Amino acid sequence: MLYYEDIQLHQKLESRDFYIDKASLIAFARQWDPQPVHTDEAAAQHYPTGLIGSSVQSYAIITKLLAELDTEAPAIIAGLGIDEWRMPTPLRPGDTVRAISHVESKRESGSKPTLGILVSVSTLLNQRDEVILTYKSSGLIMKKPS
């Protein structure tokens, strides 16, 4: 397990590639974000974007890809929040995406001496290296037991 003291700043972690087909994109949206731009190819033709994936699906994919990284698990005990959420490019059927993440900063907790706080930057990129989703997340991590 990786503790606060083990975490290196700006160490880039990169996931495997993940392909999103049209059927999967639509099936996810039908269950979790049933809007025509995500679920109905004919209706989506009336939108400037055409058929696109839901931001909820983009977040689910990046979460899965980062959780699957072949790294030692960090001793995270709670998420504190997500900031600077941006979605400059839509997820599209046929995209092959990958996740990249790094810890941008860390500090000791002022109120809980056995914990630290990490701020990570995570990004989901498509096959053209266009950013689909990017955000900063904060989390509580355990310090090494004394």
PDB file of N, CA, C and O in Angstrom, residues 27-102:
ATOM      1  N   ALA A  27     -26.270   2.151 -25.011  1.00  0.00           N
ATOM      2  CA  ALA A  27     -26.788   1.343 -23.897  1.00  0.00           C
ATOM      3  C   ALA A  27     -26.513   2.024 -22.557  1.00  0.00           C
ATOM      4  O   ALA A  27     -27.401   2.066 -21.684  1.00  0.00           O
ATOM      5  N   PHE A  28     -25.315   2.556 -22.379  1.00  0.00           N
ATOM      6  CA  PHE A  28     -24.994   3.257 -21.142  1.00  0.00           C
ATOM      7  C   PHE A  28     -25.930   4.447 -20.953  1.00  0.00           C
ATOM      8  O   PHE A  28     -26.510   4.641 -19.885  1.00  0.00           O
ATOM      9  N   ALA A  29     -26.091   5.246 -22.000  1.00  0.00           N
ATOM     10  CA  ALA A  29     -26.917   6.446 -21.894  1.00  0.00           C
ATOM     11  C   ALA A  29     -28.390   6.104 -21.642  1.00  0.00           C
ATOM     12  O   ALA A  29     -29.071   6.809 -20.895  1.00  0.00           O
ATOM     13  N   ARG A  30     -28.870   5.058 -22.237  1.00  0.00           N
ATOM     14  CA  ARG A  30     -30.269   4.666 -21.998  1.00  0.00           C
ATOM     15  C   ARG A  30     -30.511   4.397 -20.519  1.00  0.00           C
ATOM     16  O   ARG A  30     -31.577   4.702 -19.999  1.00  0.00           O
ATOM     17  N   GLN A  31     -29.515   3.836 -19.851  1.00  0.00           N
ATOM     18  CA  GLN A  31     -29.678   3.529 -18.436  1.00  0.00           C
ATOM     19  C   GLN A  31     -29.388   4.720 -17.533  1.00  0.00           C
ATOM     20  O   GLN A  31     -30.092   4.944 -16.557  1.00  0.00           O
ATOM     21  N   TRP A  32     -28.358   5.519 -17.852  1.00  0.00           N
ATOM     22  CA  TRP A  32     -27.863   6.508 -16.902  1.00  0.00           C
ATOM     23  C   TRP A  32     -28.036   7.965 -17.311  1.00  0.00           C
ATOM     24  O   TRP A  32     -27.929   8.857 -16.458  1.00  0.00           O
ATOM     25  N   ASP A  33     -28.237   8.257 -18.577  1.00  0.00           N
ATOM     26  CA  ASP A  33     -28.372   9.656 -19.027  1.00  0.00           C
ATOM     27  C   ASP A  33     -29.216   9.680 -20.297  1.00  0.00           C
ATOM     28  O   ASP A  33     -28.719  10.013 -21.378  1.00  0.00           O
ATOM     29  N   PRO A  34     -30.502   9.312 -20.180  1.00  0.00           N
ATOM     30  CA  PRO A  34     -31.338   9.099 -21.367  1.00  0.00           C
ATOM     31  C   PRO A  34     -31.791  10.396 -22.048  1.00  0.00           C
ATOM     32  O   PRO A  34     -32.944  10.797 -21.953  1.00  0.00           O
ATOM     33  N   GLN A  35     -30.869  11.011 -22.748  1.00  0.00           N
ATOM     34  CA  GLN A  35     -31.177  12.186 -23.555  1.00  0.00           C
ATOM     35  C   GLN A  35     -30.975  11.808 -25.023  1.00  0.00           C
ATOM     36  O   GLN A  35     -30.061  11.048 -25.347  1.00  0.00           O
ATOM     37  N   PRO A  36     -31.789  12.361 -25.923  1.00  0.00           N
ATOM     38  CA  PRO A  36     -31.718  11.966 -27.338  1.00  0.00           C
ATOM     39  C   PRO A  36     -30.324  12.101 -27.959  1.00  0.00           C
ATOM     40  O   PRO A  36     -29.950  11.280 -28.796  1.00  0.00           O
ATOM     41  N   VAL A  37     -29.555  13.075 -27.552  1.00  0.00           N
ATOM     42  CA  VAL A  37     -28.220  13.273 -28.124  1.00  0.00           C
ATOM     43  C   VAL A  37     -27.283  12.108 -27.780  1.00  0.00           C
ATOM     44  O   VAL A  37     -26.285  11.881 -28.459  1.00  0.00           O
ATOM     45  N   HIS A  38     -27.660  11.341 -26.730  1.00  0.00           N
ATOM     46  CA  HIS A  38     -26.859  10.190 -26.307  1.00  0.00           C
ATOM     47  C   HIS A  38     -27.483   8.849 -26.688  1.00  0.00           C
ATOM     48  O   HIS A  38     -26.777   7.835 -26.698  1.00  0.00           O
ATOM     49  N   THR A  39     -28.782   8.821 -26.958  1.00  0.00           N
ATOM     50  CA  THR A  39     -29.484   7.537 -27.086  1.00  0.00           C
ATOM     51  C   THR A  39     -30.112   7.261 -28.442  1.00  0.00           C
ATOM     52  O   THR A  39     -30.468   6.127 -28.737  1.00  0.00           O
ATOM     53  N   ASP A  40     -30.264   8.300 -29.266  1.00  0.00           N
ATOM     54  CA  ASP A  40     -31.037   8.151 -30.507  1.00  0.00           C
ATOM     55  C   ASP A  40     -30.243   8.746 -31.665  1.00  0.00           C
ATOM     56  O   ASP A  40     -30.146   9.962 -31.816  1.00  0.00           O
ATOM     57  N   GLU A  41     -29.686   7.860 -32.485  1.00  0.00           N
ATOM     58  CA  GLU A  41     -28.814   8.322 -33.574  1.00  0.00           C
ATOM     59  C   GLU A  41     -29.558   9.244 -34.547  1.00  0.00           C
ATOM     60  O   GLU A  41     -29.009  10.255 -34.991  1.00  0.00           O
ATOM     61  N   ALA A  42     -30.807   8.948 -34.851  1.00  0.00           N
ATOM     62  CA  ALA A  42     -31.583   9.791 -35.771  1.00  0.00           C
ATOM     63  C   ALA A  42     -31.859  11.156 -35.145  1.00  0.00           C
ATOM     64  O   ALA A  42     -31.681  12.191 -35.795  1.00  0.00           O
ATOM     65  N   ALA A  43     -32.281  11.180 -33.894  1.00  0.00           N
ATOM     66  CA  ALA A  43     -32.556  12.457 -33.220  1.00  0.00           C
ATOM     67  C   ALA A  43     -31.275  13.264 -33.045  1.00  0.00           C
ATOM     68  O   ALA A  43     -31.287  14.502 -33.144  1.00  0.00           O
ATOM     69  N   ALA A  44     -30.168  12.591 -32.795  1.00  0.00           N
ATOM     70  CA  ALA A  44     -28.892  13.271 -32.575  1.00  0.00           C
ATOM     71  C   ALA A  44     -28.405  14.004 -33.821  1.00  0.00           C
ATOM     72  O   ALA A  44     -27.608  14.939 -33.725  1.00  0.00           O
ATOM     73  N   GLN A  45     -28.894  13.626 -34.992  1.00  0.00           N
ATOM     74  CA  GLN A  45     -28.516  14.323 -36.229  1.00  0.00           C
ATOM     75  C   GLN A  45     -28.987  15.775 -36.216  1.00  0.00           C
ATOM     76  O   GLN A  45     -28.459  16.601 -36.954  1.00  0.00           O
ATOM     77  N   HIS A  46     -29.964  16.094 -35.374  1.00  0.00           N
ATOM     78  CA  HIS A  46     -30.485  17.461 -35.276  1.00  0.00           C
ATOM     79  C   HIS A  46     -29.677  18.314 -34.293  1.00  0.00           C
ATOM     80  O   HIS A  46     -29.962  19.500 -34.142  1.00  0.00           O
ATOM     81  N   TYR A  47     -28.695  17.719 -33.635  1.00  0.00           N
ATOM     82  CA  TYR A  47     -27.806  18.439 -32.729  1.00  0.00           C
ATOM     83  C   TYR A  47     -26.508  18.738 -33.477  1.00  0.00           C
ATOM     84  O   TYR A  47     -26.077  17.960 -34.323  1.00  0.00           O
ATOM     85  N   PRO A  48     -25.855  19.852 -33.176  1.00  0.00           N
ATOM     86  CA  PRO A  48     -24.604  20.168 -33.875  1.00  0.00           C
ATOM     87  C   PRO A  48     -23.497  19.138 -33.638  1.00  0.00           C
ATOM     88  O   PRO A  48     -22.588  19.007 -34.450  1.00  0.00           O
ATOM     89  N   THR A  49     -23.595  18.386 -32.555  1.00  0.00           N
ATOM     90  CA  THR A  49     -22.555  17.411 -32.216  1.00  0.00           C
ATOM     91  C   THR A  49     -22.802  16.037 -32.826  1.00  0.00           C
ATOM     92  O   THR A  49     -21.882  15.233 -32.907  1.00  0.00           O
ATOM     93  N   GLY A  50     -24.044  15.751 -33.231  1.00  0.00           N
ATOM     94  CA  GLY A  50     -24.390  14.383 -33.599  1.00  0.00           C
ATOM     95  C   GLY A  50     -24.430  13.518 -32.352  1.00  0.00           C
ATOM     96  O   GLY A  50     -24.456  14.028 -31.227  1.00  0.00           O
ATOM     97  N   LEU A  51     -24.426  12.207 -32.531  1.00  0.00           N
ATOM     98  CA  LEU A  51     -24.477  11.267 -31.411  1.00  0.00           C
ATOM     99  C   LEU A  51     -23.186  11.353 -30.608  1.00  0.00           C
ATOM    100  O   LEU A  51     -22.094  11.198 -31.156  1.00  0.00           O
ATOM    101  N   ILE A  52     -23.313  11.614 -29.316  1.00  0.00           N
ATOM    102  CA  ILE A  52     -22.143  11.712 -28.428  1.00  0.00           C
ATOM    103  C   ILE A  52     -22.412  10.973 -27.126  1.00  0.00           C
ATOM    104  O   ILE A  52     -23.558  10.746 -26.742  1.00  0.00           O
ATOM    105  N   GLY A  53     -21.340  10.624 -26.451  1.00  0.00           N
ATOM    106  CA  GLY A  53     -21.440   9.979 -25.152  1.00  0.00           C
ATOM    107  C   GLY A  53     -21.746  10.983 -24.062  1.00  0.00           C
ATOM    108  O   GLY A  53     -21.455  12.172 -24.173  1.00  0.00           O
ATOM    109  N   SER A  54     -22.326  10.477 -23.023  1.00  0.00           N
ATOM    110  CA  SER A  54     -22.647  11.276 -21.846  1.00  0.00           C
ATOM    111  C   SER A  54     -21.380  11.594 -21.050  1.00  0.00           C
ATOM    112  O   SER A  54     -20.448  10.786 -20.996  1.00  0.00           O
ATOM    113  N   SER A  55     -21.377  12.753 -20.385  1.00  0.00           N
ATOM    114  CA  SER A  55     -20.256  13.066 -19.488  1.00  0.00           C
ATOM    115  C   SER A  55     -20.196  12.059 -18.347  1.00  0.00           C
ATOM    116  O   SER A  55     -19.117  11.743 -17.853  1.00  0.00           O
ATOM    117  N   VAL A  56     -21.342  11.518 -17.957  1.00  0.00           N
ATOM    118  CA  VAL A  56     -21.382  10.495 -16.920  1.00  0.00           C
ATOM    119  C   VAL A  56     -20.617   9.256 -17.392  1.00  0.00           C
ATOM    120  O   VAL A  56     -19.874   8.633 -16.631  1.00  0.00           O
ATOM    121  N   GLN A  57     -20.771   8.909 -18.655  1.00  0.00           N
ATOM    122  CA  GLN A  57     -20.055   7.763 -19.208  1.00  0.00           C
ATOM    123  C   GLN A  57     -18.557   8.047 -19.290  1.00  0.00           C
ATOM    124  O   GLN A  57     -17.737   7.168 -18.987  1.00  0.00           O
ATOM    125  N   SER A  58     -18.193   9.245 -19.692  1.00  0.00           N
ATOM    126  CA  SER A  58     -16.763   9.604 -19.734  1.00  0.00           C
ATOM    127  C   SER A  58     -16.139   9.463 -18.353  1.00  0.00           C
ATOM    128  O   SER A  58     -15.032   8.931 -18.215  1.00  0.00           O
ATOM    129  N   TYR A  59     -16.855   9.911 -17.324  1.00  0.00           N
ATOM    130  CA  TYR A  59     -16.350   9.800 -15.962  1.00  0.00           C
ATOM    131  C   TYR A  59     -16.266   8.331 -15.529  1.00  0.00           C
ATOM    132  O   TYR A  59     -15.293   7.913 -14.893  1.00  0.00           O
ATOM    133  N   ALA A  60     -17.262   7.533 -15.891  1.00  0.00           N
ATOM    134  CA  ALA A  60     -17.236   6.109 -15.556  1.00  0.00           C
ATOM    135  C   ALA A  60     -16.036   5.427 -16.215  1.00  0.00           C
ATOM    136  O   ALA A  60     -15.349   4.610 -15.582  1.00  0.00           O
ATOM    137  N   ILE A  61     -15.765   5.766 -17.456  1.00  0.00           N
ATOM    138  CA  ILE A  61     -14.637   5.159 -18.179  1.00  0.00           C
ATOM    139  C   ILE A  61     -13.310   5.554 -17.540  1.00  0.00           C
ATOM    140  O   ILE A  61     -12.457   4.696 -17.287  1.00  0.00           O
ATOM    141  N   ILE A  62     -13.120   6.835 -17.250  1.00  0.00           N
ATOM    142  CA  ILE A  62     -11.838   7.258 -16.667  1.00  0.00           C
ATOM    143  C   ILE A  62     -11.661   6.645 -15.283  1.00  0.00           C
ATOM    144  O   ILE A  62     -10.558   6.230 -14.907  1.00  0.00           O
ATOM    145  N   THR A  63     -12.742   6.523 -14.540  1.00  0.00           N
ATOM    146  CA  THR A  63     -12.673   5.912 -13.212  1.00  0.00           C
ATOM    147  C   THR A  63     -12.230   4.457 -13.333  1.00  0.00           C
ATOM    148  O   THR A  63     -11.350   3.988 -12.603  1.00  0.00           O
ATOM    149  N   LYS A  64     -12.828   3.728 -14.267  1.00  0.00           N
ATOM    150  CA  LYS A  64     -12.473   2.323 -14.493  1.00  0.00           C
ATOM    151  C   LYS A  64     -11.005   2.200 -14.915  1.00  0.00           C
ATOM    152  O   LYS A  64     -10.258   1.380 -14.369  1.00  0.00           O
ATOM    153  N   LEU A  65     -10.590   3.003 -15.884  1.00  0.00           N
ATOM    154  CA  LEU A  65      -9.224   2.903 -16.383  1.00  0.00           C
ATOM    155  C   LEU A  65      -8.189   3.216 -15.310  1.00  0.00           C
ATOM    156  O   LEU A  65      -7.153   2.546 -15.212  1.00  0.00           O
ATOM    157  N   LEU A  66      -8.458   4.218 -14.487  1.00  0.00           N
ATOM    158  CA  LEU A  66      -7.504   4.555 -13.424  1.00  0.00           C
ATOM    159  C   LEU A  66      -7.501   3.495 -12.333  1.00  0.00           C
ATOM    160  O   LEU A  66      -6.447   3.181 -11.768  1.00  0.00           O
ATOM    161  N   ALA A  67      -8.651   2.906 -12.035  1.00  0.00           N
ATOM    162  CA  ALA A  67      -8.719   1.857 -11.017  1.00  0.00           C
ATOM    163  C   ALA A  67      -7.982   0.593 -11.460  1.00  0.00           C
ATOM    164  O   ALA A  67      -7.476  -0.161 -10.626  1.00  0.00           O
ATOM    165  N   GLU A  68      -7.905   0.377 -12.766  1.00  0.00           N
ATOM    166  CA  GLU A  68      -7.241  -0.816 -13.310  1.00  0.00           C
ATOM    167  C   GLU A  68      -5.724  -0.679 -13.442  1.00  0.00           C
ATOM    168  O   GLU A  68      -5.053  -1.647 -13.793  1.00  0.00           O
ATOM    169  N   LEU A  69      -5.177   0.486 -13.184  1.00  0.00           N
ATOM    170  CA  LEU A  69      -3.734   0.674 -13.348  1.00  0.00           C
ATOM    171  C   LEU A  69      -2.964  -0.359 -12.542  1.00  0.00           C
ATOM    172  O   LEU A  69      -3.323  -0.684 -11.408  1.00  0.00           O
ATOM    173  N   ASP A  70      -1.917  -0.860 -13.138  1.00  0.00           N
ATOM    174  CA  ASP A  70      -1.107  -1.889 -12.499  1.00  0.00           C
ATOM    175  C   ASP A  70      -0.081  -1.219 -11.583  1.00  0.00           C
ATOM    176  O   ASP A  70       1.121  -1.237 -11.840  1.00  0.00           O
ATOM    177  N   THR A  71      -0.595  -0.613 -10.519  1.00  0.00           N
ATOM    178  CA  THR A  71       0.265   0.059  -9.552  1.00  0.00           C
ATOM    179  C   THR A  71      -0.162  -0.370  -8.152  1.00  0.00           C
ATOM    180  O   THR A  71      -1.259  -0.884  -7.956  1.00  0.00           O
ATOM    181  N   GLU A  72       0.701  -0.135  -7.216  1.00  0.00           N
ATOM    182  CA  GLU A  72       0.348  -0.419  -5.827  1.00  0.00           C
ATOM    183  C   GLU A  72      -0.766   0.534  -5.405  1.00  0.00           C
ATOM    184  O   GLU A  72      -0.746   1.724  -5.742  1.00  0.00           O
ATOM    185  N   ALA A  73      -1.736   0.039  -4.684  1.00  0.00           N
ATOM    186  CA  ALA A  73      -2.900   0.842  -4.301  1.00  0.00           C
ATOM    187  C   ALA A  73      -2.513   1.908  -3.288  1.00  0.00           C
ATOM    188  O   ALA A  73      -1.822   1.629  -2.309  1.00  0.00           O
ATOM    189  N   PRO A  74      -2.957   3.158  -3.514  1.00  0.00           N
ATOM    190  CA  PRO A  74      -2.720   4.197  -2.510  1.00  0.00           C
ATOM    191  C   PRO A  74      -3.675   4.008  -1.332  1.00  0.00           C
ATOM    192  O   PRO A  74      -4.769   3.470  -1.482  1.00  0.00           O
ATOM    193  N   ALA A  75      -3.260   4.454  -0.175  1.00  0.00           N
ATOM    194  CA  ALA A  75      -4.041   4.305   1.059  1.00  0.00           C
ATOM    195  C   ALA A  75      -5.073   5.424   1.189  1.00  0.00           C
ATOM    196  O   ALA A  75      -5.213   6.068   2.231  1.00  0.00           O
ATOM    197  N   ILE A  76      -5.825   5.649   0.108  1.00  0.00           N
ATOM    198  CA  ILE A  76      -6.864   6.687   0.098  1.00  0.00           C
ATOM    199  C   ILE A  76      -8.037   6.200   0.949  1.00  0.00           C
ATOM    200  O   ILE A  76      -8.491   5.063   0.790  1.00  0.00           O
ATOM    201  N   ILE A  77      -8.540   7.054   1.838  1.00  0.00           N
ATOM    202  CA  ILE A  77      -9.677   6.653   2.659  1.00  0.00           C
ATOM    203  C   ILE A  77     -10.950   7.423   2.344  1.00  0.00           C
ATOM    204  O   ILE A  77     -12.031   6.988   2.713  1.00  0.00           O
ATOM    205  N   ALA A  78     -10.831   8.549   1.635  1.00  0.00           N
ATOM    206  CA  ALA A  78     -12.035   9.310   1.285  1.00  0.00           C
ATOM    207  C   ALA A  78     -11.720  10.317   0.192  1.00  0.00           C
ATOM    208  O   ALA A  78     -10.636  10.902   0.168  1.00  0.00           O
ATOM    209  N   GLY A  79     -12.667  10.498  -0.696  1.00  0.00           N
ATOM    210  CA  GLY A  79     -12.592  11.590  -1.650  1.00  0.00           C
ATOM    211  C   GLY A  79     -13.133  12.849  -1.010  1.00  0.00           C
ATOM    212  O   GLY A  79     -14.092  12.794  -0.233  1.00  0.00           O
ATOM    213  N   LEU A  80     -12.515  13.973  -1.307  1.00  0.00           N
ATOM    214  CA  LEU A  80     -12.952  15.241  -0.726  1.00  0.00           C
ATOM    215  C   LEU A  80     -13.700  16.132  -1.718  1.00  0.00           C
ATOM    216  O   LEU A  80     -14.412  17.035  -1.313  1.00  0.00           O
ATOM    217  N   GLY A  81     -13.506  15.888  -3.012  1.00  0.00           N
ATOM    218  CA  GLY A  81     -14.208  16.702  -3.993  1.00  0.00           C
ATOM    219  C   GLY A  81     -13.518  16.704  -5.336  1.00  0.00           C
ATOM    220  O   GLY A  81     -12.401  16.230  -5.486  1.00  0.00           O
ATOM    221  N   ILE A  82     -14.249  17.223  -6.305  1.00  0.00           N
ATOM    222  CA  ILE A  82     -13.754  17.352  -7.674  1.00  0.00           C
ATOM    223  C   ILE A  82     -13.885  18.810  -8.081  1.00  0.00           C
ATOM    224  O   ILE A  82     -14.929  19.425  -7.873  1.00  0.00           O
ATOM    225  N   ASP A  83     -12.833  19.351  -8.663  1.00  0.00           N
ATOM    226  CA  ASP A  83     -12.804  20.743  -9.103  1.00  0.00           C
ATOM    227  C   ASP A  83     -12.320  20.829 -10.541  1.00  0.00           C
ATOM    228  O   ASP A  83     -11.747  19.876 -11.071  1.00  0.00           O
ATOM    229  N   GLU A  84     -12.546  21.957 -11.147  1.00  0.00           N
ATOM    230  CA  GLU A  84     -12.042  22.268 -12.493  1.00  0.00           C
ATOM    231  C   GLU A  84     -12.441  21.211 -13.520  1.00  0.00           C
ATOM    232  O   GLU A  84     -11.643  20.816 -14.369  1.00  0.00           O
ATOM    233  N   TRP A  85     -13.675  20.758 -13.435  1.00  0.00           N
ATOM    234  CA  TRP A  85     -14.243  19.756 -14.345  1.00  0.00           C
ATOM    235  C   TRP A  85     -14.427  20.409 -15.707  1.00  0.00           C
ATOM    236  O   TRP A  85     -15.126  21.399 -15.834  1.00  0.00           O
ATOM    237  N   ARG A  86     -13.803  19.848 -16.744  1.00  0.00           N
ATOM    238  CA  ARG A  86     -13.917  20.384 -18.105  1.00  0.00           C
ATOM    239  C   ARG A  86     -14.139  19.236 -19.084  1.00  0.00           C
ATOM    240  O   ARG A  86     -13.570  18.163 -18.933  1.00  0.00           O
ATOM    241  N   MET A  87     -14.951  19.512 -20.115  1.00  0.00           N
ATOM    242  CA  MET A  87     -15.237  18.526 -21.162  1.00  0.00           C
ATOM    243  C   MET A  87     -15.155  19.215 -22.518  1.00  0.00           C
ATOM    244  O   MET A  87     -16.172  19.469 -23.154  1.00  0.00           O
ATOM    245  N   PRO A  88     -13.956  19.528 -22.984  1.00  0.00           N
ATOM    246  CA  PRO A  88     -13.828  20.307 -24.211  1.00  0.00           C
ATOM    247  C   PRO A  88     -14.178  19.558 -25.499  1.00  0.00           C
ATOM    248  O   PRO A  88     -14.504  20.188 -26.502  1.00  0.00           O
ATOM    249  N   THR A  89     -14.103  18.226 -25.484  1.00  0.00           N
ATOM    250  CA  THR A  89     -14.368  17.422 -26.683  1.00  0.00           C
ATOM    251  C   THR A  89     -15.312  16.294 -26.295  1.00  0.00           C
ATOM    252  O   THR A  89     -15.073  15.615 -25.292  1.00  0.00           O
ATOM    253  N   PRO A  90     -16.365  16.052 -27.065  1.00  0.00           N
ATOM    254  CA  PRO A  90     -17.285  14.974 -26.684  1.00  0.00           C
ATOM    255  C   PRO A  90     -16.703  13.586 -26.954  1.00  0.00           C
ATOM    256  O   PRO A  90     -15.888  13.395 -27.862  1.00  0.00           O
ATOM    257  N   LEU A  91     -17.162  12.637 -26.162  1.00  0.00           N
ATOM    258  CA  LEU A  91     -16.894  11.219 -26.391  1.00  0.00           C
ATOM    259  C   LEU A  91     -17.773  10.784 -27.555  1.00  0.00           C
ATOM    260  O   LEU A  91     -18.967  11.086 -27.585  1.00  0.00           O
ATOM    261  N   ARG A  92     -17.182  10.102 -28.522  1.00  0.00           N
ATOM    262  CA  ARG A  92     -17.926   9.685 -29.715  1.00  0.00           C
ATOM    263  C   ARG A  92     -17.827   8.180 -29.922  1.00  0.00           C
ATOM    264  O   ARG A  92     -16.835   7.564 -29.544  1.00  0.00           O
ATOM    265  N   PRO A  93     -18.848   7.599 -30.556  1.00  0.00           N
ATOM    266  CA  PRO A  93     -18.740   6.183 -30.904  1.00  0.00           C
ATOM    267  C   PRO A  93     -17.523   5.978 -31.806  1.00  0.00           C
ATOM    268  O   PRO A  93     -17.262   6.784 -32.700  1.00  0.00           O
ATOM    269  N   GLY A  94     -16.772   4.926 -31.523  1.00  0.00           N
ATOM    270  CA  GLY A  94     -15.570   4.645 -32.305  1.00  0.00           C
ATOM    271  C   GLY A  94     -14.305   5.226 -31.710  1.00  0.00           C
ATOM    272  O   GLY A  94     -13.210   4.962 -32.219  1.00  0.00           O
ATOM    273  N   ASP A  95     -14.430   6.012 -30.635  1.00  0.00           N
ATOM    274  CA  ASP A  95     -13.237   6.551 -29.985  1.00  0.00           C
ATOM    275  C   ASP A  95     -12.479   5.452 -29.243  1.00  0.00           C
ATOM    276  O   ASP A  95     -13.077   4.532 -28.674  1.00  0.00           O
ATOM    277  N   THR A  96     -11.178   5.578 -29.254  1.00  0.00           N
ATOM    278  CA  THR A  96     -10.308   4.784 -28.402  1.00  0.00           C
ATOM    279  C   THR A  96      -9.691   5.771 -27.424  1.00  0.00           C
ATOM    280  O   THR A  96      -9.002   6.704 -27.840  1.00  0.00           O
ATOM    281  N   VAL A  97      -9.979   5.577 -26.147  1.00  0.00           N
ATOM    282  CA  VAL A  97      -9.562   6.546 -25.132  1.00  0.00           C
ATOM    283  C   VAL A  97      -8.557   5.927 -24.173  1.00  0.00           C
ATOM    284  O   VAL A  97      -8.429   4.708 -24.079  1.00  0.00           O
ATOM    285  N   ARG A  98      -7.858   6.795 -23.455  1.00  0.00           N
ATOM    286  CA  ARG A  98      -6.952   6.371 -22.395  1.00  0.00           C
ATOM    287  C   ARG A  98      -6.953   7.455 -21.319  1.00  0.00           C
ATOM    288  O   ARG A  98      -7.266   8.613 -21.596  1.00  0.00           O
ATOM    289  N   ALA A  99      -6.600   7.052 -20.127  1.00  0.00           N
ATOM    290  CA  ALA A  99      -6.573   7.974 -18.990  1.00  0.00           C
ATOM    291  C   ALA A  99      -5.135   8.258 -18.583  1.00  0.00           C
ATOM    292  O   ALA A  99      -4.283   7.371 -18.624  1.00  0.00           O
ATOM    293  N   ILE A 100      -4.904   9.498 -18.197  1.00  0.00           N
ATOM    294  CA  ILE A 100      -3.604   9.916 -17.666  1.00  0.00           C
ATOM    295  C   ILE A 100      -3.875  10.648 -16.362  1.00  0.00           C
ATOM    296  O   ILE A 100      -4.818  11.440 -16.275  1.00  0.00           O
ATOM    297  N   SER A 101      -3.050  10.389 -15.359  1.00  0.00           N
ATOM    298  CA  SER A 101      -3.244  11.028 -14.060  1.00  0.00           C
ATOM    299  C   SER A 101      -1.899  11.264 -13.389  1.00  0.00           C
ATOM    300  O   SER A 101      -0.936  10.534 -13.639  1.00  0.00           O
ATOM    301  N   HIS A 102      -1.856  12.287 -12.556  1.00  0.00           N
ATOM    302  CA  HIS A 102      -0.683  12.521 -11.712  1.00  0.00           C
ATOM    303  C   HIS A 102      -1.111  13.301 -10.474  1.00  0.00           C
ATOM    304  O   HIS A 102      -2.128  13.990 -10.487  1.00  0.00           O
TER     305      HIS A 102
END
